[in-house]
Coordinates of C-alpha atoms and ligand atoms in Angstrom, one line a residue:
M1361 CA 187.6 122.3 54.5
S1362 CA 190.4 121.5 52.1
G1363 CA 193.7 120.1 53.2
T1364 CA 195.5 123.2 52.2
R1365 CA 193.1 125.2 54.3
R1366 CA 193.6 123.0 57.3
K1367 CA 197.3 123.3 56.9
L1368 CA 196.9 127.1 57.0
F1369 CA 195.0 126.9 60.3
Q1370 CA 197.6 124.7 61.8
D1371 CA 200.4 127.0 60.7
A1372 CA 198.5 129.9 62.2
A1373 CA 198.2 128.1 65.5
L1374 CA 201.9 127.6 65.5
F1375 CA 202.8 131.2 64.6
G1376 CA 200.5 133.2 66.9
A1377 CA 202.2 136.5 66.1
G1378 CA 200.6 136.9 62.7
L1379 CA 197.4 135.6 63.9
F1380 CA 195.1 138.5 64.3
G1381 CA 195.7 139.8 60.7
F1382 CA 195.0 136.3 59.5
T1383 CA 191.8 136.1 61.6
S1384 CA 190.4 139.3 60.4
Q1385 CA 191.1 138.4 56.8
L1386 CA 189.1 135.2 57.3
R1387 CA 186.4 137.1 59.1
A1388 CA 186.1 139.5 56.2
Q1389 CA 185.8 136.5 53.8
Q1390 CA 183.1 134.9 55.9
A1391 CA 181.1 137.9 56.9
S1392 CA 178.4 137.2 54.3
G1393 CA 177.9 133.6 55.5
N1394 CA 174.6 132.5 57.0
P1395 CA 175.2 132.1 60.7
L1396 CA 172.8 129.3 61.0
T1397 CA 174.5 127.1 58.5
R1398 CA 178.1 127.9 59.4
K1399 CA 180.1 124.8 60.4
H1400 CA 182.7 124.8 63.0
I1401 CA 186.0 124.2 61.3
S1402 CA 188.9 124.6 63.5
N1403 CA 190.6 126.8 66.0
V1404 CA 193.4 128.9 64.9
S1405 CA 194.6 131.0 67.7
S1406 CA 195.0 129.2 70.9
L1407 CA 198.4 127.8 71.6
N1408 CA 196.6 126.2 74.4
S1409 CA 194.5 124.3 72.0
P1410 CA 195.0 120.6 72.8
T1411 CA 193.9 119.4 69.4
A1412 CA 193.3 121.0 66.0
A1413 CA 189.8 119.6 66.2
S1414 CA 188.5 120.7 69.6
P1415 CA 188.1 124.4 70.6
P1416 CA 189.8 125.1 73.9
V1417 CA 187.6 125.5 76.8
L1418 CA 187.0 129.0 78.1
T1419 CA 186.7 129.6 81.9
P1420 CA 185.3 133.1 82.4
D1421 CA 187.0 134.9 85.3
V1422 CA 189.5 132.2 85.8
P1423 CA 192.9 131.9 84.1
D1424 CA 194.2 128.9 82.1
L1425 CA 197.3 127.1 83.4
P1426 CA 200.1 127.2 80.9
H1427 CA 202.6 124.3 80.6
E1428 CA 206.1 123.6 79.5
M1429 CA 207.2 120.5 77.6
D1430 CA 209.9 118.3 79.1
G1431 CA 210.6 115.6 76.5
G1432 CA 207.1 114.2 75.8
V1433 CA 205.7 115.3 79.2
K1434 CA 203.5 118.4 79.7
V1435 CA 204.7 120.0 82.9
F1436 CA 202.3 122.1 85.0
H1437 CA 202.9 124.1 88.2
L1438 CA 200.3 124.5 90.9
T1439 CA 200.9 126.4 94.1
A1440 CA 198.4 126.0 97.0
E1441 CA 198.1 129.4 98.7
P1442 CA 195.9 132.0 100.3
V1443 CA 194.1 134.1 97.8
K1444 CA 192.3 137.4 97.9
Q1445 CA 189.2 136.8 95.7
E1446 CA 186.9 139.7 94.8
I1447 CA 183.5 138.0 94.7
V1448 CA 181.6 141.2 93.7
P1449 CA 183.1 144.7 93.6
G1450 CA 184.2 145.7 97.1
R1451 CA 183.7 142.3 98.6
V1452 CA 187.1 140.6 98.9
A1453 CA 187.2 137.3 100.6
D1454 CA 190.2 135.6 102.1
L1455 CA 190.1 132.2 100.4
W1456 CA 192.5 129.5 99.7
G1457 CA 193.2 128.5 96.1
Y1458 CA 195.9 127.8 93.5
N1459 CA 198.2 130.3 91.7
G1460 CA 196.3 133.3 93.0
S1461 CA 192.9 132.2 92.0
A1462 CA 190.0 130.4 93.7
P1463 CA 188.9 128.3 91.9
G1464 CA 192.4 127.5 90.6
P1465 CA 193.5 127.8 87.0
T1466 CA 192.0 125.5 84.4
I1467 CA 194.2 122.7 83.1
Q1468 CA 193.5 121.4 79.5
V1469 CA 195.1 118.3 78.1
T1470 CA 194.4 115.8 75.4
S1471 CA 193.6 112.2 76.1
G1472 CA 196.9 110.2 75.8
D1473 CA 199.0 113.0 77.2
R1474 CA 201.6 112.3 79.9
V1475 CA 201.5 115.1 82.5
R1476 CA 203.7 116.1 85.4
I1477 CA 202.1 118.4 87.9
I1478 CA 204.4 120.0 90.5
V1479 CA 202.3 121.0 93.5
D1480 CA 203.9 123.4 96.0
N1481 CA 202.2 124.0 99.3
H1482 CA 202.4 127.7 100.5
L1483 CA 199.6 127.2 103.0
P1484 CA 200.2 127.3 106.7
E1485 CA 199.1 123.7 107.1
A1486 CA 199.4 120.4 105.2
T1487 CA 197.5 119.7 102.0
S1488 CA 197.1 117.0 99.4
M1489 CA 196.0 117.1 95.8
H1490 CA 193.4 114.7 94.6
W1491 CA 192.7 114.1 90.9
H1492 CA 189.0 113.6 90.9
G1493 CA 187.9 110.6 88.9
F1494 CA 191.3 110.0 87.3
E1495 CA 192.3 106.4 86.6
V1496 CA 195.9 106.7 87.7
P1497 CA 198.2 104.6 89.9
V1498 CA 197.1 104.8 93.5
E1499 CA 200.3 106.5 94.6
M1500 CA 199.3 109.4 92.4
D1501 CA 195.7 109.6 93.8
G1502 CA 196.5 112.3 96.4
A1503 CA 194.6 110.6 99.3
P1504 CA 196.5 111.9 102.3
G1505 CA 197.5 109.3 104.8
S1506 CA 196.7 106.3 102.5
S1507 CA 198.3 106.9 99.1
Q1508 CA 200.8 109.5 100.2
D1509 CA 202.0 111.6 103.1
P1510 CA 200.3 115.0 103.2
I1511 CA 202.3 117.8 101.6
A1512 CA 203.8 119.7 104.5
P1513 CA 203.7 123.5 104.6
G1514 CA 206.5 124.6 102.4
G1515 CA 206.7 121.2 100.8
R1516 CA 206.3 119.9 97.3
F1517 CA 204.8 116.8 95.7
V1518 CA 205.3 115.9 92.1
Y1519 CA 202.5 114.0 90.4
E1520 CA 203.0 112.3 87.1
F1521 CA 200.8 110.1 85.1
T1522 CA 199.5 109.3 81.6
L1523 CA 195.9 110.2 80.9
H1524 CA 193.6 107.9 78.9
Q1525 CA 190.2 109.4 79.8
E1526 CA 188.2 112.2 78.2
G1527 CA 185.8 114.6 79.8
T1528 CA 185.3 117.3 82.5
Y1529 CA 187.4 116.4 85.4
F1530 CA 188.8 118.5 88.3
Y1531 CA 191.5 118.7 90.9
H1532 CA 191.0 119.6 94.5
S1533 CA 192.5 119.5 97.9
H1534 CA 191.6 116.3 99.7
M1535 CA 191.4 118.1 103.1
A1536 CA 187.6 118.6 103.6
M1537 CA 187.7 122.0 105.1
Q1538 CA 190.2 123.3 102.5
E1539 CA 187.7 122.4 99.8
M1540 CA 185.3 124.8 101.5
M1541 CA 188.0 127.5 101.3
G1542 CA 188.0 127.3 97.5
M1543 CA 190.6 124.7 96.6
I1544 CA 189.4 123.3 93.4
G1545 CA 190.2 123.7 89.7
A1546 CA 188.9 122.3 86.4
F1547 CA 190.9 119.6 84.5
V1548 CA 189.5 119.1 81.0
M1549 CA 190.7 116.1 79.0
H1550 CA 189.9 116.7 75.4
P1551 CA 189.4 113.8 73.1
K1552 CA 192.0 113.1 70.4
N1553 CA 189.3 113.7 67.8
A1554 CA 186.5 116.2 68.4
Y1555 CA 183.1 114.7 69.1
K1556 CA 180.3 115.0 66.6
P1557 CA 178.5 117.3 66.5
G1558 CA 181.4 119.6 67.3
V1559 CA 180.9 122.6 69.4
D1560 CA 181.8 126.2 68.5
K1561 CA 182.1 127.4 72.1
D1562 CA 183.1 125.3 75.1
F1563 CA 182.8 126.9 78.6
V1564 CA 183.7 125.8 82.1
I1565 CA 181.8 127.0 85.2
I1566 CA 182.8 125.9 88.7
L1567 CA 180.1 126.1 91.4
Q1568 CA 181.2 127.1 94.9
E1569 CA 179.6 128.5 98.0
Y1570 CA 180.9 130.3 101.1
A1571 CA 179.6 131.4 104.4
I1572 CA 181.1 134.8 105.2
L1573 CA 179.7 137.1 107.9
S1574 CA 179.2 140.6 106.8
N1575 CA 182.0 142.1 108.9
I1576 CA 184.8 139.6 108.1
T1577 CA 186.5 138.3 105.1
V1578 CA 187.2 134.6 106.0
P1579 CA 184.6 132.0 105.2
N1580 CA 183.3 129.8 108.0
S1581 CA 184.0 126.4 106.5
M1582 CA 182.0 124.7 109.3
N1583 CA 178.9 126.4 108.3
M1584 CA 176.0 124.7 106.6
E1585 CA 174.3 127.8 105.3
F1586 CA 175.9 129.9 102.6
N1587 CA 175.5 133.5 101.7
W1588 CA 178.0 133.8 98.8
L1589 CA 177.2 131.5 95.8
T1590 CA 179.7 131.7 93.0
F1591 CA 180.3 130.8 89.4
N1592 CA 184.0 130.7 88.8
G1593 CA 184.7 132.7 92.0
K1594 CA 182.2 135.5 91.2
S1595 CA 178.7 136.2 92.2
G1596 CA 176.2 138.0 90.0
P1597 CA 176.4 140.7 88.7
A1598 CA 180.2 140.3 88.7
T1599 CA 180.1 137.0 86.7
T1600 CA 181.2 137.4 83.1
P1601 CA 178.5 136.5 80.6
L1602 CA 179.1 133.7 78.1
I1603 CA 179.3 135.4 74.7
V1604 CA 177.9 133.3 71.8
R1605 CA 177.1 134.1 68.2
Q1606 CA 173.7 133.1 67.1
G1607 CA 173.6 129.6 65.6
E1608 CA 176.7 128.3 67.4
R1609 CA 176.7 125.0 69.1
V1610 CA 177.7 125.5 72.8
R1611 CA 178.9 123.2 75.5
I1612 CA 178.9 124.3 79.1
R1613 CA 180.8 122.1 81.6
L1614 CA 179.5 122.5 85.1
I1615 CA 181.5 121.4 88.1
N1616 CA 180.3 121.4 91.7
L1617 CA 182.4 121.2 94.9
G1618 CA 180.5 122.4 97.9
M1619 CA 177.9 121.4 100.5
D1620 CA 174.9 121.7 98.2
H1621 CA 173.6 120.3 94.9
H1622 CA 172.7 122.9 92.4
P1623 CA 169.9 122.7 89.8
I1624 CA 171.4 124.8 87.0
H1625 CA 168.8 126.3 84.7
L1626 CA 169.2 127.9 81.2
H1627 CA 166.6 130.3 79.8
G1628 CA 165.4 130.2 76.2
H1629 CA 166.9 126.9 75.1
Q1630 CA 166.6 123.2 75.6
F1631 CA 169.9 121.4 76.1
V1632 CA 171.1 117.8 76.3
V1633 CA 173.4 116.4 78.9
T1634 CA 176.3 115.0 77.0
G1635 CA 178.8 114.2 79.8
T1636 CA 179.2 113.6 83.5
E1637 CA 182.2 113.4 85.8
G1638 CA 182.7 110.0 84.2
G1639 CA 183.1 111.4 80.7
R1640 CA 181.1 111.5 77.5
Q1641 CA 177.6 109.9 77.6
P1642 CA 176.3 107.9 74.6
E1643 CA 174.0 109.9 72.4
S1644 CA 171.2 107.4 73.1
T1645 CA 171.0 108.8 76.6
W1646 CA 170.5 112.4 75.5
G1647 CA 167.1 113.9 76.2
P1648 CA 166.0 117.5 76.2
G1649 CA 165.9 119.5 79.3
N1650 CA 166.7 123.0 80.6
T1651 CA 167.7 122.3 84.2
V1652 CA 170.5 120.0 85.2
L1653 CA 171.1 118.9 88.8
V1654 CA 174.9 119.1 89.5
G1655 CA 175.4 117.2 92.6
V1656 CA 178.4 117.6 95.0
A1657 CA 181.5 116.2 93.4
Q1658 CA 179.8 115.8 90.1
S1659 CA 180.3 117.5 86.7
R1660 CA 177.7 117.8 83.9
D1661 CA 178.3 118.8 80.3
V1662 CA 175.3 120.3 78.5
E1663 CA 175.1 121.2 74.8
F1664 CA 172.7 123.2 72.8
V1665 CA 172.4 125.2 69.6
A1666 CA 172.2 128.9 70.5
N1667 CA 169.4 129.7 68.0
N1668 CA 167.4 132.0 70.1
L1669 CA 168.6 135.6 70.2
G1670 CA 168.8 137.3 73.5
D1671 CA 170.5 137.8 76.9
W1672 CA 169.5 134.5 78.6
M1673 CA 169.9 133.8 82.3
L1674 CA 171.9 130.8 83.4
H1675 CA 171.6 130.3 87.1
C1676 CA 171.1 127.9 90.0
H1677 CA 167.4 127.7 90.7
L1678 CA 167.6 127.3 94.4
P1679 CA 166.1 130.6 95.6
H1680 CA 168.7 131.1 98.3
H1681 CA 171.4 130.6 95.7
M1682 CA 170.1 133.5 93.7
M1683 CA 171.0 136.2 96.2
N1684 CA 174.0 137.8 97.8
Q1685 CA 175.0 138.7 101.3
M1686 CA 171.9 140.7 102.1
A1687 CA 169.7 137.6 102.6
S1688 CA 169.0 138.5 106.2
M1689 CA 167.0 141.6 105.1
V1690 CA 164.2 139.3 104.0
G1691 CA 160.9 139.1 105.7
P1692 CA 159.1 140.8 108.6
M1693 CA 162.0 140.0 110.9
S1694 CA 163.9 142.9 109.5
R1695 CA 161.1 145.3 110.3
R1696 CA 161.0 144.5 114.0
N1697 CA 163.1 146.4 116.4
G1698 CA 165.5 144.3 118.5
M1699 CA 165.0 141.1 116.6
L1700 CA 167.6 138.4 116.7
A1701 CA 169.7 138.6 113.6
G1702 CA 171.1 135.1 113.7
L1703 CA 171.5 132.1 116.0
D1704 CA 174.0 129.4 116.5
M1705 CA 174.2 126.6 114.0
E1706 CA 171.7 124.2 115.5
R1707 CA 169.0 126.8 116.0
G1708 CA 170.0 128.6 112.8
M1709 CA 169.1 125.4 110.9
G1710 CA 165.9 125.0 112.8
M1711 CA 167.1 122.4 115.3
L1712 CA 165.7 123.8 118.4
R1713 CA 167.1 123.0 121.8
Q1714 CA 164.1 124.3 123.6
G1715 CA 160.8 125.9 123.0
S1716 CA 158.6 126.0 119.9
G1717 CA 159.8 126.7 116.4
T1718 CA 157.0 129.2 115.9
S1719 CA 157.4 131.1 119.2
E1720 CA 158.0 134.8 119.1
E1721 CA 161.5 134.2 120.3
N1722 CA 162.5 131.5 117.8
G1723 CA 160.3 132.1 114.7
P1724 CA 162.1 135.0 113.1
S1725 CA 165.5 133.4 113.2
L1726 CA 164.8 130.0 111.9
G1727 CA 167.1 129.1 109.0
R1728 CA 168.8 132.5 109.1
G1729 CA 171.7 131.7 111.3
M1730 CA 175.2 132.0 110.0
G1731 CA 176.3 129.3 112.3
V1732 CA 179.2 129.0 114.6
G1733 CA 180.4 132.4 115.8
S1734 CA 177.4 134.2 114.4
T1735 CA 175.5 137.0 115.9
F1736 CA 173.5 135.2 118.6
E1737 CA 174.2 137.9 121.0
Q1738 CA 173.8 140.8 118.6
R1739 CA 170.5 142.5 118.1
V1740 CA 169.8 144.7 115.2
S1741 CA 166.9 147.1 114.5
N1742 CA 165.8 148.4 111.2
S1743 CA 163.3 151.2 110.8
P1744 CA 160.4 150.6 108.5
L1745 CA 161.1 151.0 104.8
K1746 CA 159.5 154.2 103.4
A1747 CA 158.3 154.2 99.8
A1748 CA 159.1 157.8 99.2
R1749 CA 162.5 157.9 100.7
P1750 CA 165.4 157.5 98.4
M1751 CA 167.7 154.9 99.7
Q1752 CA 170.9 156.9 99.6
Q1753 CA 169.6 158.9 102.6
D1754 CA 169.9 155.7 104.6
M1755 CA 173.0 154.3 102.9
P1756 CA 175.2 157.1 101.7
S1757 CA 178.3 155.0 101.8
M1758 CA 176.9 152.5 99.4
Q1759 CA 176.1 155.3 96.9
R1760 CA 179.6 156.6 97.2
Q1761 CA 180.8 153.2 96.2
G1762 CA 178.9 153.4 93.0
M1763 CA 175.5 151.8 93.7
Q1764 CA 172.8 153.5 91.7
M1765 CA 170.4 153.6 94.6
G1766 CA 167.0 154.7 93.3
K1767 CA 163.9 155.0 95.3
P1768 CA 162.5 151.8 96.7
D1769 CA 159.9 150.5 94.3
V1770 CA 157.3 149.6 97.0
S1771 CA 153.7 150.7 97.7
N1772 CA 152.8 153.2 100.3
D1773 CA 151.2 150.6 102.5
A1774 CA 154.0 148.1 102.1
N1775 CA 154.8 147.8 105.7
S1776 CA 151.3 146.8 106.6
V1777 CA 151.4 143.8 104.2
P1778 CA 152.3 140.5 106.0
G1779 CA 155.5 139.1 104.6
F1780 CA 156.9 142.3 103.3
P1781 CA 159.7 142.8 102.4
Q1782 CA 160.9 139.9 100.3
D1783 CA 162.7 141.3 97.2
A1784 CA 162.4 145.0 98.0
F1785 CA 166.0 145.3 98.9
M1786 CA 167.6 142.4 97.4
E1787 CA 166.6 142.8 93.8
G1788 CA 165.8 145.6 91.5
P1789 CA 167.0 149.0 90.4
M1790 CA 167.9 150.1 93.9
M1791 CA 170.8 147.6 93.9
A1792 CA 172.0 148.2 90.3
M1793 CA 175.7 148.7 89.9
D1794 CA 176.0 148.5 86.1
Q1795 CA 179.1 150.9 86.1
M1796 CA 180.9 149.0 88.8
V1797 CA 180.8 145.7 86.8
D1798 CA 181.2 147.3 83.4
K1799 CA 183.2 145.1 80.9
P1800 CA 182.9 144.4 77.2
E1801 CA 180.9 141.2 77.8
N1802 CA 178.2 143.4 79.5
F1803 CA 178.0 145.9 76.6
G1804 CA 174.4 146.6 75.5
L1805 CA 172.7 144.9 78.4
R1806 CA 169.5 146.6 79.5
P1807 CA 170.2 149.5 81.9
G1808 CA 169.8 148.5 85.5
W1809 CA 170.3 144.8 84.7
S1810 CA 172.9 144.3 87.5
G1811 CA 170.3 145.0 90.2
F1812 CA 168.6 141.7 89.4
M1813 CA 171.7 139.5 89.2
A1814 CA 173.0 137.8 92.3
G1815 CA 174.5 134.5 93.5
M1816 CA 175.0 131.7 91.0
M1817 CA 173.9 133.7 88.0
T1818 CA 175.2 134.8 84.6
F1819 CA 174.0 135.3 81.1
V1820 CA 174.4 133.3 77.9
R1821 CA 174.3 136.2 75.4
V1822 CA 173.1 134.9 72.1
L1823 CA 174.1 137.7 69.8
P1824 CA 173.5 138.6 66.1
P1825 CA 176.8 138.7 64.2
D1826 CA 177.2 142.5 64.3
K1827 CA 176.7 142.8 68.0
Y1828 CA 178.9 139.8 68.6
D1829 CA 181.7 141.3 66.6
Q1830 CA 181.3 144.6 68.4
I1831 CA 181.9 142.9 71.8
M1832 CA 184.9 141.1 70.4
E1833 CA 186.3 144.4 69.2
L1834 CA 185.7 145.9 72.6
R1835 CA 187.5 143.0 74.2
K1836 CA 190.5 143.4 71.9
K1837 CA 190.7 147.1 72.7
Q1838 CA 190.6 146.4 76.4
E1839 CA 193.3 143.8 76.0
G1840 CA 195.3 146.6 74.3
N1841 CA 199.0 146.2 74.7
K1842 CA 198.7 143.2 77.0
P1843 CA 200.3 140.0 75.7
M1844 CA 198.0 138.0 73.4
K1845 CA 195.5 136.3 75.5
M1846 CA 194.6 132.8 74.4
D1847 CA 191.2 132.4 75.9
L1848 CA 189.1 135.0 74.2
P1849 CA 185.9 133.6 72.7
G1850 CA 185.5 134.5 69.0
M1851 CA 189.2 134.7 68.4
E1852 CA 190.0 131.1 68.7
H1853 CA 188.3 129.9 65.6
N1854 CA 186.5 131.0 62.5
H1855 CA 183.5 129.9 60.5
E1856 CA 182.8 129.3 56.9
Ligands
CU1466 CU1 172.5 126.2 94.1

């Protein structure tokens, strides 16, 4: 790229108003380029862009946190508060988060920045903000009781420090149970100069888990079993796919704060792990893989070249993390009249207080309890599933809500087969809700796709240029008259 050209990009970044025209001009010039040989050159549109060299990170379904400048200091405001978070359509959970979102908004800075973060506590109890992995003076560490007093309800604490690190960091409440209510956000420290090879797309995904009984909205933070597993506060199929143009180099930054470690698996590509919660890893450590274990309190950056066209799943591979609330429908237990639907925490986890784990009384409930306050006393009975019976006869309200509700795809003798049902309810066209989760990023997915997406699951959609541009157009249309959004993939940089 010539110096003049670079100057143009920088100017465009400064004067966002004329940006889209400029972008489309460039796009027209570049339309004939070979997508496989295109080089990442710069980002033009994001005022959030921390450097001219690194594309800003995109956090699907989570906002970016804007800042103001005060002299040479970047000033951010975070408010700890209760949040209504819609995990999937119709399932709104009462979580705690920051600035109306759980997880909280993503902060992006450049190494060397001095930042001031004003934290207000709008919770009914004290909190404290910890900057996870930050090498800052101890009085800025946010450890309640040792480095500072907790921030009282209605109180404020102003954190200020200079950042010299680079990588995928995060902020979170340092009150343990508040963490399990959603109180975390990404804090990305970009390098002053982009890494080589540079990436074209850079995504953040925060992994969280909640235990929420079916008839309430508040997570049980004491629980050790989880029925809502989220990427950026959404469970499949409500997660927003990562949209990528074929040939682009992609970075995905995975952050985990919960009770479980998550093996995150990508279909169709091999990736390398290029970073941890400690920052960039030397290239000599990069080896190919397709599943990365993201432990509690860890982050992992993975990078790959998206050279394989298709709608590829990206998901946690723990089977119980690939499902939503209806997990208790599984197995012969749900076909028995009067079975126990759940037990207290000890027995729910298989820690028996009396009797045998395989007895008639205990067997069906092992591992299914939702913990303290669960349905120990409550018995449920389900009638056998009939192959010929369209599901809407049994669940008219779900159909009214927009579920597609086809006929169960099971054999006539299903109920006589030991182990049935496993996935008869939880996956498949019966549970499809394509229309309910319709958005530009889902355009062109195979009809009925949503019935097979649940829990920690999304797509990396590796698209040919025409389809990619089509989805970007749809996004622009959807944005309509709204103020220019800075985090749209495909608008933040161009190729030559
Ligand atoms: Cu998992």
